[in-house]
Amino acid sequence: MFPISTLRSTYATTADTSSSFLLPLAGWFTGLIGLGAYWLGTILFPPPHLPVLLSMAAVATLTLARPESGFAAYTGGDRPDASAVSSGAVWLVLLLLARFFAVQALFANEAFGLSVALKYVMAHSLSQLMAASVSWTQSGDASPTASTPSIAGRALAIAVGVLPMLALVGLTTLWIYALFVIPILLLRWWLLRQIRRQAGGNSSSYRGAVQQLSELIVYLSFVSLLWISV
């Protein structure tokens, strides 16, 4: 069992501990619950866009929208002034719109089944792995009592994060899905450069930005591959 309270607690804490593998694992359960909400929405609502909104609402409720808050804070420059807040809000709206249309395209172009389910869960697990890995190379606002994950702990986090992707590759025999890690690794590298340039920044904001953008990149990669294969 992975109770809702544990899931929320995992998102509420900083990922700076030796249990950072819990973030990719939480990504599994978040993805599965999002899928369940989408499936329920297809039964309750005829319009194709309402199930996607229901799925997004379920995920945001589970995570307490902490990744979205981190992304908004990052794009607002972690400043409390009105212009920064407005900038963060605008970028967050654009991100949510892009995610909505990407997820809608993903579900609309493929029958609801194991393959599309693995794609959806893969987006969550990989993006949470990227978010957890940010803590491995920087301190930011981490607690002084936080412990750095061991090599075994990092290996476990990576294994948990990539397992849905490997399952998808095994199911479809399409190794191109494994290449989706390249753009999100480049994103992580770029954001880590920003962290080092802005020492003392809010690390939860960077983690939120990495998670949200990585998730969107995976969705867009799936959608672009659908268009290329048409």
mmCIF file of N, CA, C and O in Angstrom, residues 53-134:
data_model
loop_
_atom_site.group_PDB
_atom_site.id
_atom_site.type_symbol
_atom_site.label_atom_id
_atom_site.label_comp_id
_atom_site.label_asym_id
_atom_site.label_seq_id
_atom_site.Cartn_x
_atom_site.Cartn_y
_atom_site.Cartn_z
ATOM 1 N N LEU A 53 -8.774 17.132 -18.111
ATOM 2 C CA LEU A 53 -8.840 18.103 -17.014
ATOM 3 C C LEU A 53 -9.031 17.405 -15.681
ATOM 4 O O LEU A 53 -8.413 17.789 -14.673
ATOM 5 N N LEU A 54 -9.868 16.374 -15.650
ATOM 6 C CA LEU A 54 -10.094 15.631 -14.411
ATOM 7 C C LEU A 54 -8.803 14.949 -13.964
ATOM 8 O O LEU A 54 -8.476 14.934 -12.771
ATOM 9 N N SER A 55 -8.063 14.398 -14.911
ATOM 10 C CA SER A 55 -6.788 13.756 -14.587
ATOM 11 C C SER A 55 -5.794 14.764 -14.030
ATOM 12 O O SER A 55 -5.117 14.501 -13.021
ATOM 13 N N MET A 56 -5.688 15.933 -14.659
ATOM 14 C CA MET A 56 -4.778 16.961 -14.180
ATOM 15 C C MET A 56 -5.171 17.456 -12.793
ATOM 16 O O MET A 56 -4.312 17.699 -11.938
ATOM 17 N N ALA A 57 -6.479 17.576 -12.557
ATOM 18 C CA ALA A 57 -6.956 18.015 -11.246
ATOM 19 C C ALA A 57 -6.631 16.984 -10.174
ATOM 20 O O ALA A 57 -6.239 17.334 -9.048
ATOM 21 N N ALA A 58 -6.770 15.703 -10.511
ATOM 22 C CA ALA A 58 -6.472 14.641 -9.546
ATOM 23 C C ALA A 58 -4.993 14.652 -9.170
ATOM 24 O O ALA A 58 -4.632 14.537 -7.993
ATOM 25 N N VAL A 59 -4.132 14.819 -10.164
ATOM 26 C CA VAL A 59 -2.689 14.847 -9.912
ATOM 27 C C VAL A 59 -2.320 16.064 -9.064
ATOM 28 O O VAL A 59 -1.539 15.958 -8.110
ATOM 29 N N ALA A 60 -2.869 17.228 -9.407
ATOM 30 C CA ALA A 60 -2.561 18.443 -8.642
ATOM 31 C C ALA A 60 -3.041 18.329 -7.200
ATOM 32 O O ALA A 60 -2.389 18.821 -6.269
ATOM 33 N N THR A 61 -4.179 17.666 -6.997
ATOM 34 C CA THR A 61 -4.693 17.472 -5.648
ATOM 35 C C THR A 61 -3.774 16.576 -4.833
ATOM 36 O O THR A 61 -3.490 16.844 -3.659
ATOM 37 N N LEU A 62 -3.281 15.513 -5.454
ATOM 38 C CA LEU A 62 -2.397 14.571 -4.759
ATOM 39 C C LEU A 62 -1.062 15.203 -4.386
ATOM 40 O O LEU A 62 -0.537 14.986 -3.297
ATOM 41 N N THR A 63 -0.501 15.973 -5.303
ATOM 42 C CA THR A 63 0.819 16.562 -5.071
ATOM 43 C C THR A 63 0.732 17.902 -4.348
ATOM 44 O O THR A 63 1.764 18.516 -4.084
ATOM 45 N N LEU A 64 -0.487 18.341 -4.048
ATOM 46 C CA LEU A 64 -0.719 19.664 -3.446
ATOM 47 C C LEU A 64 -0.174 20.771 -4.334
ATOM 48 O O LEU A 64 0.130 21.871 -3.867
ATOM 49 N N ALA A 65 -0.029 20.469 -5.624
ATOM 50 C CA ALA A 65 0.463 21.423 -6.628
ATOM 51 C C ALA A 65 1.825 22.006 -6.263
ATOM 52 O O ALA A 65 2.185 23.097 -6.708
ATOM 53 N N ARG A 66 2.617 21.264 -5.498
ATOM 54 C CA ARG A 66 3.939 21.764 -5.104
ATOM 55 C C ARG A 66 4.897 21.896 -6.285
ATOM 56 O O ARG A 66 5.650 22.872 -6.354
ATOM 57 N N PRO A 67 4.930 20.921 -7.213
ATOM 58 C CA PRO A 67 5.815 21.122 -8.378
ATOM 59 C C PRO A 67 5.429 22.351 -9.192
ATOM 60 O O PRO A 67 6.303 23.110 -9.650
ATOM 61 N N GLU A 68 4.108 22.561 -9.366
ATOM 62 C CA GLU A 68 3.648 23.746 -10.102
ATOM 63 C C GLU A 68 4.039 25.023 -9.372
ATOM 64 O O GLU A 68 4.441 26.014 -10.006
ATOM 65 N N SER A 69 3.936 25.009 -8.043
ATOM 66 C CA SER A 69 4.327 26.185 -7.265
ATOM 67 C C SER A 69 5.810 26.472 -7.415
ATOM 68 O O SER A 69 6.235 27.625 -7.537
ATOM 69 N N GLY A 70 6.614 25.397 -7.401
ATOM 70 C CA GLY A 70 8.055 25.571 -7.583
ATOM 71 C C GLY A 70 8.388 26.133 -8.946
ATOM 72 O O GLY A 70 9.250 27.012 -9.077
ATOM 73 N N PHE A 71 7.686 25.635 -9.979
ATOM 74 C CA PHE A 71 7.923 26.144 -11.322
ATOM 75 C C PHE A 71 7.565 27.623 -11.413
ATOM 76 O O PHE A 71 8.312 28.424 -11.999
ATOM 77 N N ALA A 72 6.422 28.003 -10.840
ATOM 78 C CA ALA A 72 5.998 29.406 -10.874
ATOM 79 C C ALA A 72 6.993 30.295 -10.139
ATOM 80 O O ALA A 72 7.310 31.405 -10.597
ATOM 81 N N ALA A 73 7.501 29.805 -9.001
ATOM 82 C CA ALA A 73 8.487 30.585 -8.247
ATOM 83 C C ALA A 73 9.776 30.737 -9.041
ATOM 84 O O ALA A 73 10.388 31.817 -9.067
ATOM 85 N N TYR A 74 10.194 29.654 -9.716
ATOM 86 C CA TYR A 74 11.427 29.711 -10.505
ATOM 87 C C TYR A 74 11.297 30.698 -11.658
ATOM 88 O O TYR A 74 12.174 31.532 -11.874
ATOM 89 N N THR A 75 10.199 30.621 -12.416
ATOM 90 C CA THR A 75 10.030 31.515 -13.557
ATOM 91 C C THR A 75 9.777 32.951 -13.115
ATOM 92 O O THR A 75 9.955 33.880 -13.902
ATOM 93 N N GLY A 76 9.376 33.121 -11.854
ATOM 94 C CA GLY A 76 9.217 34.466 -11.316
ATOM 95 C C GLY A 76 10.478 34.988 -10.670
ATOM 96 O O GLY A 76 10.474 36.089 -10.096
ATOM 97 N N GLY A 77 11.550 34.214 -10.750
ATOM 98 C CA GLY A 77 12.824 34.660 -10.199
ATOM 99 C C GLY A 77 12.921 34.562 -8.699
ATOM 100 O O GLY A 77 13.813 35.174 -8.092
ATOM 101 N N ASP A 78 12.007 33.803 -8.056
ATOM 102 C CA ASP A 78 12.006 33.656 -6.590
ATOM 103 C C ASP A 78 11.958 35.008 -5.884
ATOM 104 O O ASP A 78 12.566 35.191 -4.831
ATOM 105 N N ARG A 79 11.228 35.953 -6.497
ATOM 106 C CA ARG A 79 11.093 37.269 -5.883
ATOM 107 C C ARG A 79 9.638 37.496 -5.486
ATOM 108 O O ARG A 79 8.715 37.011 -6.168
ATOM 109 N N PRO A 80 9.398 38.245 -4.409
ATOM 110 C CA PRO A 80 8.032 38.449 -3.931
ATOM 111 C C PRO A 80 7.300 39.623 -4.569
ATOM 112 O O PRO A 80 6.128 39.855 -4.279
ATOM 113 N N ASP A 81 7.973 40.403 -5.441
ATOM 114 C CA ASP A 81 7.330 41.584 -5.993
ATOM 115 C C ASP A 81 6.261 41.189 -7.011
ATOM 116 O O ASP A 81 6.243 40.078 -7.540
ATOM 117 N N ALA A 82 5.384 42.147 -7.297
ATOM 118 C CA ALA A 82 4.212 41.872 -8.133
ATOM 119 C C ALA A 82 4.595 41.430 -9.543
ATOM 120 O O ALA A 82 3.969 40.536 -10.113
ATOM 121 N N SER A 83 5.598 42.054 -10.130
ATOM 122 C CA SER A 83 5.980 41.703 -11.497
ATOM 123 C C SER A 83 6.495 40.271 -11.576
ATOM 124 O O SER A 83 6.212 39.553 -12.537
ATOM 125 N N ALA A 84 7.236 39.833 -10.560
ATOM 126 C CA ALA A 84 7.748 38.462 -10.544
ATOM 127 C C ALA A 84 6.608 37.465 -10.384
ATOM 128 O O ALA A 84 6.588 36.421 -11.036
ATOM 129 N N VAL A 85 5.666 37.785 -9.509
ATOM 130 C CA VAL A 85 4.511 36.907 -9.310
ATOM 131 C C VAL A 85 3.704 36.798 -10.598
ATOM 132 O O VAL A 85 3.270 35.707 -10.991
ATOM 133 N N SER A 86 3.511 37.921 -11.274
ATOM 134 C CA SER A 86 2.768 37.916 -12.538
ATOM 135 C C SER A 86 3.492 37.092 -13.590
ATOM 136 O O SER A 86 2.875 36.323 -14.333
ATOM 137 N N SER A 87 4.822 37.246 -13.663
ATOM 138 C CA SER A 87 5.607 36.484 -14.624
ATOM 139 C C SER A 87 5.487 34.988 -14.354
ATOM 140 O O SER A 87 5.268 34.190 -15.275
ATOM 141 N N GLY A 88 5.592 34.601 -13.091
ATOM 142 C CA GLY A 88 5.460 33.199 -12.728
ATOM 143 C C GLY A 88 4.092 32.650 -13.074
ATOM 144 O O GLY A 88 3.961 31.524 -13.556
ATOM 145 N N ALA A 89 3.044 33.460 -12.834
ATOM 146 C CA ALA A 89 1.678 33.024 -13.124
ATOM 147 C C ALA A 89 1.459 32.830 -14.620
ATOM 148 O O ALA A 89 0.839 31.848 -15.054
ATOM 149 N N VAL A 90 1.991 33.744 -15.423
ATOM 150 C CA VAL A 90 1.840 33.635 -16.876
ATOM 151 C C VAL A 90 2.528 32.376 -17.398
ATOM 152 O O VAL A 90 1.952 31.613 -18.187
ATOM 153 N N TRP A 91 3.754 32.134 -16.948
ATOM 154 C CA TRP A 91 4.484 30.959 -17.407
ATOM 155 C C TRP A 91 3.815 29.664 -16.946
ATOM 156 O O TRP A 91 3.805 28.668 -17.671
ATOM 157 N N LEU A 92 3.246 29.696 -15.747
ATOM 158 C CA LEU A 92 2.562 28.504 -15.250
ATOM 159 C C LEU A 92 1.319 28.203 -16.082
ATOM 160 O O LEU A 92 1.050 27.039 -16.414
ATOM 161 N N VAL A 93 0.563 29.221 -16.438
ATOM 162 C CA VAL A 93 -0.623 29.029 -17.277
ATOM 163 C C VAL A 93 -0.216 28.446 -18.631
ATOM 164 O O VAL A 93 -0.852 27.505 -19.139
ATOM 165 N N LEU A 94 0.844 28.990 -19.221
ATOM 166 C CA LEU A 94 1.317 28.476 -20.505
ATOM 167 C C LEU A 94 1.763 27.018 -20.389
ATOM 168 O O LEU A 94 1.483 26.191 -21.270
ATOM 169 N N LEU A 95 2.444 26.696 -19.301
ATOM 170 C CA LEU A 95 2.882 25.323 -19.088
ATOM 171 C C LEU A 95 1.690 24.375 -18.970
ATOM 172 O O LEU A 95 1.672 23.296 -19.579
ATOM 173 N N LEU A 96 0.677 24.773 -18.186
ATOM 174 C CA LEU A 96 -0.493 23.915 -18.000
ATOM 175 C C LEU A 96 -1.270 23.737 -19.300
ATOM 176 O O LEU A 96 -1.773 22.644 -19.583
ATOM 177 N N LEU A 97 -1.360 24.801 -20.084
ATOM 178 C CA LEU A 97 -2.030 24.680 -21.377
ATOM 179 C C LEU A 97 -1.275 23.727 -22.303
ATOM 180 O O LEU A 97 -1.881 22.882 -22.982
ATOM 181 N N ALA A 98 0.039 23.868 -22.334
ATOM 182 C CA ALA A 98 0.848 22.979 -23.180
ATOM 183 C C ALA A 98 0.697 21.536 -22.723
ATOM 184 O O ALA A 98 0.563 20.620 -23.546
ATOM 185 N N ARG A 99 0.697 21.308 -21.422
ATOM 186 C CA ARG A 99 0.534 19.951 -20.908
ATOM 187 C C ARG A 99 -0.844 19.403 -21.246
ATOM 188 O O ARG A 99 -0.983 18.239 -21.644
ATOM 189 N N PHE A 100 -1.872 20.233 -21.111
ATOM 190 C CA PHE A 100 -3.239 19.787 -21.409
ATOM 191 C C PHE A 100 -3.357 19.331 -22.857
ATOM 192 O O PHE A 100 -3.852 18.234 -23.138
ATOM 193 N N PHE A 101 -2.884 20.141 -23.784
ATOM 194 C CA PHE A 101 -3.014 19.791 -25.195
ATOM 195 C C PHE A 101 -2.139 18.600 -25.562
ATOM 196 O O PHE A 101 -2.515 17.777 -26.404
ATOM 197 N N ALA A 102 -0.960 18.489 -24.931
ATOM 198 C CA ALA A 102 -0.078 17.357 -25.222
ATOM 199 C C ALA A 102 -0.686 16.052 -24.725
ATOM 200 O O ALA A 102 -0.689 15.037 -25.433
ATOM 201 N N VAL A 103 -1.220 16.062 -23.498
ATOM 202 C CA VAL A 103 -1.843 14.855 -22.948
ATOM 203 C C VAL A 103 -3.092 14.488 -23.745
ATOM 204 O O VAL A 103 -3.353 13.305 -24.018
ATOM 205 N N GLN A 104 -3.872 15.498 -24.114
ATOM 206 C CA GLN A 104 -5.075 15.236 -24.912
ATOM 207 C C GLN A 104 -4.704 14.587 -26.244
ATOM 208 O O GLN A 104 -5.354 13.626 -26.682
ATOM 209 N N ALA A 105 -3.647 15.077 -26.885
ATOM 210 C CA ALA A 105 -3.201 14.499 -28.155
ATOM 211 C C ALA A 105 -2.705 13.075 -27.959
ATOM 212 O O ALA A 105 -2.942 12.196 -28.800
ATOM 213 N N LEU A 106 -2.028 12.825 -26.843
ATOM 214 C CA LEU A 106 -1.516 11.484 -26.564
ATOM 215 C C LEU A 106 -2.654 10.477 -26.444
ATOM 216 O O LEU A 106 -2.620 9.401 -27.055
ATOM 217 N N PHE A 107 -3.680 10.834 -25.681
ATOM 218 C CA PHE A 107 -4.810 9.922 -25.482
ATOM 219 C C PHE A 107 -5.701 9.837 -26.721
ATOM 220 O O PHE A 107 -6.325 8.801 -26.969
ATOM 221 N N ALA A 108 -5.773 10.913 -27.488
ATOM 222 C CA ALA A 108 -6.666 10.930 -28.648
ATOM 223 C C ALA A 108 -6.135 10.093 -29.805
ATOM 224 O O ALA A 108 -6.913 9.610 -30.626
ATOM 225 N N ASN A 109 -4.822 9.910 -29.865
ATOM 226 C CA ASN A 109 -4.229 9.227 -31.009
ATOM 227 C C ASN A 109 -3.866 7.773 -30.731
ATOM 228 O O ASN A 109 -3.235 7.125 -31.567
ATOM 229 N N GLU A 110 -4.251 7.284 -29.577
ATOM 230 C CA GLU A 110 -3.941 5.892 -29.243
ATOM 231 C C GLU A 110 -5.035 5.334 -28.354
ATOM 232 O O GLU A 110 -5.527 6.028 -27.443
ATOM 233 N N ALA A 111 -5.429 4.103 -28.597
ATOM 234 C CA ALA A 111 -6.460 3.463 -27.790
ATOM 235 C C ALA A 111 -5.979 3.338 -26.349
ATOM 236 O O ALA A 111 -4.805 3.060 -26.087
ATOM 237 N N PHE A 112 -6.897 3.546 -25.418
ATOM 238 C CA PHE A 112 -6.552 3.478 -23.998
ATOM 239 C C PHE A 112 -6.205 2.031 -23.642
ATOM 240 O O PHE A 112 -7.032 1.128 -23.734
ATOM 241 N N GLY A 113 -4.955 1.808 -23.269
ATOM 242 C CA GLY A 113 -4.504 0.463 -22.949
ATOM 243 C C GLY A 113 -3.160 0.511 -22.245
ATOM 244 O O GLY A 113 -2.728 1.565 -21.760
ATOM 245 N N LEU A 114 -2.473 -0.634 -22.196
ATOM 246 C CA LEU A 114 -1.220 -0.734 -21.447
ATOM 247 C C LEU A 114 -0.144 0.192 -22.015
ATOM 248 O O LEU A 114 0.606 0.815 -21.260
ATOM 249 N N SER A 115 -0.059 0.308 -23.344
ATOM 250 C CA SER A 115 0.978 1.133 -23.951
ATOM 251 C C SER A 115 0.843 2.598 -23.562
ATOM 252 O O SER A 115 1.806 3.228 -23.110
ATOM 253 N N VAL A 116 -0.342 3.158 -23.720
ATOM 254 C CA VAL A 116 -0.534 4.567 -23.384
ATOM 255 C C VAL A 116 -0.440 4.780 -21.873
ATOM 256 O O VAL A 116 0.009 5.838 -21.409
ATOM 257 N N ALA A 117 -0.831 3.770 -21.093
ATOM 258 C CA ALA A 117 -0.704 3.878 -19.643
ATOM 259 C C ALA A 117 0.764 3.963 -19.241
ATOM 260 O O ALA A 117 1.141 4.786 -18.387
ATOM 261 N N LEU A 118 1.610 3.137 -19.849
ATOM 262 C CA LEU A 118 3.038 3.183 -19.546
ATOM 263 C C LEU A 118 3.652 4.516 -19.975
ATOM 264 O O LEU A 118 4.539 5.042 -19.293
ATOM 265 N N LYS A 119 3.183 5.075 -21.074
ATOM 266 C CA LYS A 119 3.686 6.377 -21.521
ATOM 267 C C LYS A 119 3.371 7.462 -20.497
ATOM 268 O O LYS A 119 4.224 8.306 -20.180
ATOM 269 N N TYR A 120 2.155 7.421 -19.981
ATOM 270 C CA TYR A 120 1.734 8.437 -19.009
ATOM 271 C C TYR A 120 2.517 8.290 -17.708
ATOM 272 O O TYR A 120 2.997 9.279 -17.135
ATOM 273 N N VAL A 121 2.644 7.057 -17.213
ATOM 274 C CA VAL A 121 3.383 6.817 -15.975
ATOM 275 C C VAL A 121 4.866 7.137 -16.173
ATOM 276 O O VAL A 121 5.526 7.665 -15.269
ATOM 277 N N MET A 122 5.394 6.826 -17.357
ATOM 278 C CA MET A 122 6.787 7.126 -17.661
ATOM 279 C C MET A 122 7.078 8.621 -17.537
ATOM 280 O O MET A 122 8.131 9.028 -17.018
ATOM 281 N N ALA A 123 6.174 9.452 -18.002
ATOM 282 C CA ALA A 123 6.360 10.904 -17.902
ATOM 283 C C ALA A 123 6.481 11.339 -16.453
ATOM 284 O O ALA A 123 7.304 12.194 -16.105
ATOM 285 N N HIS A 124 5.679 10.728 -15.581
ATOM 286 C CA HIS A 124 5.708 11.089 -14.160
ATOM 287 C C HIS A 124 6.948 10.547 -13.469
ATOM 288 O O HIS A 124 7.594 11.262 -12.691
ATOM 289 N N SER A 125 7.293 9.293 -13.726
ATOM 290 C CA SER A 125 8.429 8.698 -13.021
ATOM 291 C C SER A 125 9.754 9.326 -13.448
ATOM 292 O O SER A 125 10.614 9.618 -12.604
ATOM 293 N N LEU A 126 9.925 9.558 -14.760
ATOM 294 C CA LEU A 126 11.167 10.168 -15.229
ATOM 295 C C LEU A 126 11.306 11.609 -14.733
ATOM 296 O O LEU A 126 12.399 12.033 -14.335
ATOM 297 N N SER A 127 10.215 12.353 -14.755
ATOM 298 C CA SER A 127 10.290 13.751 -14.316
ATOM 299 C C SER A 127 10.568 13.837 -12.818
ATOM 300 O O SER A 127 11.318 14.713 -12.365
ATOM 301 N N GLN A 128 10.011 12.925 -12.031
ATOM 302 C CA GLN A 128 10.299 12.920 -10.596
ATOM 303 C C GLN A 128 11.724 12.462 -10.319
ATOM 304 O O GLN A 128 12.360 12.928 -9.361
ATOM 305 N N LEU A 129 12.246 11.564 -11.150
ATOM 306 C CA LEU A 129 13.651 11.177 -11.019
ATOM 307 C C LEU A 129 14.558 12.373 -11.272
ATOM 308 O O LEU A 129 15.534 12.591 -10.535
ATOM 309 N N MET A 130 14.258 13.153 -12.300
ATOM 310 C CA MET A 130 15.052 14.344 -12.586
ATOM 311 C C MET A 130 14.984 15.335 -11.423
ATOM 312 O O MET A 130 15.991 15.942 -11.045
ATOM 313 N N ALA A 131 13.794 15.478 -10.845
ATOM 314 C CA ALA A 131 13.632 16.394 -9.714
ATOM 315 C C ALA A 131 14.439 15.921 -8.513
ATOM 316 O O ALA A 131 15.111 16.715 -7.840
ATOM 317 N N ALA A 132 14.398 14.613 -8.237
ATOM 318 C CA ALA A 132 15.153 14.077 -7.110
ATOM 319 C C ALA A 132 16.654 14.230 -7.336
ATOM 320 O O ALA A 132 17.411 14.531 -6.405
ATOM 321 N N SER A 133 17.088 14.057 -8.578
ATOM 322 C CA SER A 133 18.521 14.099 -8.870
ATOM 323 C C SER A 133 19.112 15.491 -8.732
ATOM 324 O O SER A 133 20.325 15.631 -8.573
ATOM 325 N N VAL A 134 18.264 16.524 -8.789
ATOM 326 C CA VAL A 134 18.767 17.886 -8.599
ATOM 327 C C VAL A 134 19.416 18.015 -7.224
ATOM 328 O O VAL A 134 20.439 18.692 -7.048
#
